[in-house]
């Protein structure tokens, strides 16, 4: 997904010190941020000009102590054609030589009043999410009691109808039909809808409904962590289903694994309530309470008592 200088300027509410529409349309290709400390001293052996160059108090303090000529020369060398933008933090004054070098090399300068470390974190978080490789999966993503639940299954199994029932029960729709998922880090998956399908839900026999318009802003969410995969499948008499909750099936997306729960669907079964229970049960396990272990412990105690008798 392409990210431009304009995108980060608007998202992080940065002020434009120098730059026209053309410069603000420049694409950012990496989520890495550079604090050009060594470069200020003239050491450019491992300089990475394709990164956003973030100038904080340390870099600025060194810059202002340099002579005007040296300052201009260093900045001209830093400002390369592949450099997307220079961002100055802490609302620091922009040296005249920086403006001159930006004009000469046609590079935008943005400014923020936020502390450098916090600004660097916000930039990295935003760019990591926007530039991460995405995997599109078929299903519905719901926020249920704060847990991101991905509902999958064969076409026509009732995923969207189940999502509608969950919305009516007070939970939030994130995405229907197509869920774009990416790894935010080595342990976390995040999902969001395709822009064309945002807040929309397709119900067979009814058509497309706008969940936000019908049920309000509290019924939708723009993105969510993906923590559980619930797979709906048609009930089959000859199929063995997990009854104790000790199956170890997982779903892997982008190198990150999440637990997968298979739920058989048949007439008369309230699937939305079952999914709610599954989400709460996974949360309970994460908090250290495992009902399956409790049952096994009680069973062991009962067997021991019967053996004594």
XYZ file of C-alpha atoms in Angstrom:
309
model
C 0.000 0.000 0.000
C 1.517 3.308 -1.112
C 2.164 5.948 1.545
C 2.976 9.535 0.655
C 4.474 12.421 2.577
C 1.013 14.004 2.526
C -0.402 10.930 4.289
C 1.934 11.214 7.280
C 1.574 14.994 7.339
C -2.202 14.683 7.692
C -2.194 11.607 9.953
C 0.299 13.024 12.467
C -0.864 16.640 12.021
C 2.517 17.964 11.001
C 2.941 21.498 9.720
C 4.465 22.079 6.288
C 7.525 24.328 6.467
C 8.481 23.815 2.848
C 6.882 21.719 0.112
C 4.304 21.918 -2.661
C 1.778 19.305 -3.825
C 4.432 17.597 -5.916
C 6.855 17.173 -2.997
C 4.085 16.113 -0.619
C 3.045 13.427 -3.127
C 6.434 11.715 -2.861
C 6.134 8.062 -1.853
C 7.682 6.580 1.289
C 9.059 3.081 0.655
C 10.338 1.981 4.077
C 9.041 2.134 7.643
C 12.552 2.675 9.033
C 13.276 6.106 10.518
C 16.752 7.674 10.491
C 18.160 10.027 13.132
C 21.093 11.500 11.128
C 23.576 12.033 13.954
C 26.794 10.711 12.417
C 25.863 12.265 9.091
C 25.973 15.683 10.740
C 29.680 15.093 11.355
C 30.243 14.269 7.691
C 30.262 10.458 8.000
C 28.089 9.131 5.145
C 29.511 5.612 4.617
C 26.315 3.871 5.781
C 23.826 6.636 5.153
C 20.303 5.479 4.230
C 18.787 8.345 2.210
C 15.601 6.400 1.381
C 14.433 6.724 4.991
C 12.543 9.592 6.594
C 15.168 11.814 8.219
C 14.069 12.867 11.700
C 15.876 15.790 13.333
C 15.542 16.035 17.110
C 17.185 18.148 19.792
C 20.566 16.346 19.615
C 20.888 16.699 15.846
C 19.583 20.268 15.903
C 22.004 21.286 18.691
C 24.936 19.992 16.682
C 23.703 21.696 13.527
C 23.383 25.158 15.059
C 26.955 24.990 16.403
C 28.350 24.477 12.911
C 29.395 27.313 10.667
C 26.836 28.424 8.094
C 28.908 27.052 5.207
C 29.484 23.625 6.796
C 25.860 23.376 7.809
C 24.706 24.030 4.265
C 27.182 21.538 2.782
C 26.196 18.737 5.189
C 22.498 19.294 4.603
C 22.934 19.352 0.807
C 24.692 15.996 1.059
C 21.929 14.582 3.269
C 19.140 15.713 0.962
C 19.188 13.088 -1.788
C 16.626 12.482 -4.589
C 15.401 9.293 -2.859
C 14.965 11.024 0.516
C 11.197 11.317 1.078
C 11.066 14.097 3.682
C 12.858 15.829 6.544
C 10.894 16.121 9.798
C 11.965 18.454 12.592
C 10.613 17.599 16.052
C 9.961 19.626 19.236
C 8.930 22.708 17.242
C 12.611 23.599 16.793
C 13.586 26.549 14.623
C 14.458 25.659 11.039
C 17.956 26.874 10.088
C 18.041 29.072 7.015
C 20.585 26.696 5.441
C 18.124 23.795 5.782
C 15.463 25.712 3.886
C 17.971 26.682 1.219
C 19.173 23.079 0.807
C 15.560 21.829 0.645
C 14.770 24.322 -2.111
C 17.892 23.360 -4.041
C 17.268 19.601 -3.739
C 13.454 19.852 -3.909
C 12.695 18.113 -0.636
C 9.795 18.749 1.740
C 10.345 19.831 5.336
C 7.705 19.082 7.984
C 7.587 20.217 11.589
C 6.064 18.822 14.788
C 5.788 20.083 18.353
C 5.892 16.505 19.682
C 8.965 15.147 21.518
C 11.373 13.308 19.216
C 11.081 9.815 20.754
C 7.292 9.944 20.791
C 7.173 11.245 17.214
C 9.544 8.488 16.074
C 7.295 5.873 17.684
C 4.160 7.299 16.071
C 5.842 7.403 12.670
C 7.107 3.815 12.940
C 3.750 2.495 14.126
C 1.859 4.211 11.305
C 4.321 3.196 8.592
C 4.587 -0.393 9.856
C 0.828 -0.788 9.565
C 0.538 0.908 6.155
C 3.581 -0.667 4.490
C 3.236 -4.188 5.905
C 2.540 -6.979 3.421
C -1.167 -7.831 3.507
C -2.950 -11.138 3.074
C -6.589 -11.050 1.975
C -8.742 -13.798 3.455
C -12.411 -14.620 2.911
C -14.445 -14.208 6.066
C -15.856 -11.777 8.605
C -13.855 -9.994 11.298
C -15.728 -9.055 14.470
C -14.741 -7.366 17.714
C -16.365 -9.520 20.422
C -15.805 -8.434 24.019
C -12.587 -6.776 22.858
C -11.342 -9.943 21.127
C -10.726 -9.887 17.381
C -12.574 -12.927 16.006
C -12.136 -13.986 12.370
C -15.158 -16.011 11.234
C -14.481 -18.270 8.250
C -16.265 -21.136 6.536
C -17.664 -22.325 3.235
C -19.697 -19.944 1.108
C -23.317 -19.893 2.222
C -22.606 -21.312 5.693
C -24.015 -18.173 7.332
C -20.986 -16.047 8.237
C -22.601 -12.690 7.442
C -25.907 -13.664 9.088
C -23.991 -14.660 12.217
C -22.132 -11.339 12.101
C -25.443 -9.475 11.896
C -26.736 -11.341 14.951
C -23.509 -10.477 16.814
C -23.932 -6.803 15.884
C -27.476 -6.894 17.288
C -26.030 -8.396 20.487
C -23.779 -5.359 20.916
C -20.551 -6.430 19.225
C -18.737 -4.561 16.445
C -18.226 -5.331 12.766
C -14.737 -4.745 11.390
C -14.892 -6.347 7.942
C -17.177 -8.548 5.885
C -16.385 -10.805 2.924
C -12.752 -9.715 2.515
C -10.425 -9.114 5.444
C -6.975 -7.621 4.807
C -4.619 -9.023 7.459
C -1.025 -8.090 8.195
C 1.525 -8.893 10.888
C 2.061 -5.810 13.049
C 4.943 -7.587 14.790
C 6.153 -11.161 15.296
C 3.252 -11.999 17.616
C 0.378 -9.783 16.508
C -1.997 -9.958 13.547
C -4.130 -6.980 12.593
C -7.108 -6.892 10.254
C -9.039 -4.211 8.422
C -11.686 -4.072 5.663
C -11.205 -3.334 2.005
C -12.078 0.349 1.610
C -14.941 -0.359 -0.773
C -16.565 -2.696 1.804
C -16.023 -0.605 4.946
C -19.043 -0.809 7.327
C -20.987 -2.871 4.766
C -22.499 -6.315 5.275
C -23.989 -8.564 2.587
C -27.044 -10.572 3.645
C -28.446 -13.045 1.126
C -32.059 -12.171 0.277
C -31.677 -8.651 1.686
C -28.647 -7.287 -0.138
C -26.002 -4.833 1.043
C -26.676 -3.082 4.347
C -24.716 -0.236 5.924
C -24.176 -1.339 9.513
C -23.085 2.114 10.666
C -26.220 3.773 9.266
C -28.594 1.146 10.664
C -27.014 0.423 14.044
C -24.836 3.462 14.765
C -21.129 4.216 15.088
C -20.785 1.901 18.105
C -21.580 -1.101 15.873
C -18.474 -0.768 13.673
C -14.716 -0.583 14.068
C -12.152 0.440 11.463
C -9.560 -2.198 12.398
C -8.897 -4.836 15.024
C -6.316 -7.291 16.242
C -7.012 -10.823 14.964
C -6.790 -13.195 17.943
C -9.055 -16.153 17.173
C -10.140 -17.941 14.009
C -13.586 -19.554 14.133
C -14.255 -21.922 11.252
C -17.920 -22.768 10.582
C -18.597 -26.101 8.888
C -21.700 -28.144 8.163
C -22.459 -30.736 10.837
C -21.759 -34.325 9.783
C -22.764 -37.352 11.883
C -19.636 -39.287 10.988
C -17.330 -36.383 11.906
C -15.600 -36.290 15.308
C -15.713 -32.884 16.984
C -13.699 -31.542 19.884
C -15.782 -31.752 23.068
C -13.204 -30.927 25.724
C -11.566 -27.883 24.155
C -8.071 -29.355 24.146
C -7.489 -29.372 20.396
C -4.344 -27.571 19.261
C -5.395 -26.505 15.755
C -3.921 -23.198 14.613
C -4.105 -20.830 11.667
C -0.932 -19.193 10.372
C -0.985 -15.874 8.534
C 2.126 -13.834 7.808
C 4.256 -16.009 10.077
C 1.967 -15.457 13.091
C -0.244 -18.236 14.453
C -3.611 -17.882 16.203
C -5.884 -20.592 17.653
C -8.529 -22.019 15.312
C -11.838 -23.342 16.628
C -14.068 -25.481 14.395
C -17.796 -25.111 15.085
C -20.303 -27.467 13.451
C -23.403 -25.715 12.124
C -26.817 -27.378 12.174
C -30.454 -26.327 12.470
C -31.430 -24.994 15.879
C -27.901 -24.152 17.026
C -27.346 -20.517 18.026
C -23.947 -19.966 16.430
C -23.568 -16.338 17.567
C -23.889 -17.379 21.231
C -21.408 -20.219 20.692
C -18.893 -17.790 19.129
C -19.342 -15.416 22.070
C -18.592 -18.276 24.453
C -15.544 -19.284 22.382
C -14.159 -15.730 22.515
C -14.673 -15.490 26.294
C -13.129 -18.924 26.797
C -9.981 -17.981 24.868
C -9.716 -14.785 26.913
C -10.092 -16.789 30.130
C -7.257 -19.098 29.026
C -5.048 -16.089 28.316
C -5.772 -14.871 31.844
C -4.714 -18.228 33.295
C -8.032 -20.042 33.726
C -8.506 -23.185 31.632
C -11.823 -24.976 32.140
C -10.463 -28.085 30.383
C -7.631 -28.401 32.906
C -10.089 -27.879 35.747
C -12.264 -30.712 34.407
C -9.255 -33.003 33.977
C -8.111 -32.280 37.547
C -11.576 -33.051 38.919
C -11.734 -36.238 36.842
C -8.343 -37.341 38.180
C -9.471 -36.667 41.755
C -12.670 -38.662 41.210
C -10.726 -41.609 39.753
C -8.319 -41.524 42.722
C -11.194 -41.470 45.218
C -12.879 -44.435 43.502
C -9.603 -46.406 43.519
C -9.229 -45.840 47.288
C -12.724 -47.152 47.902
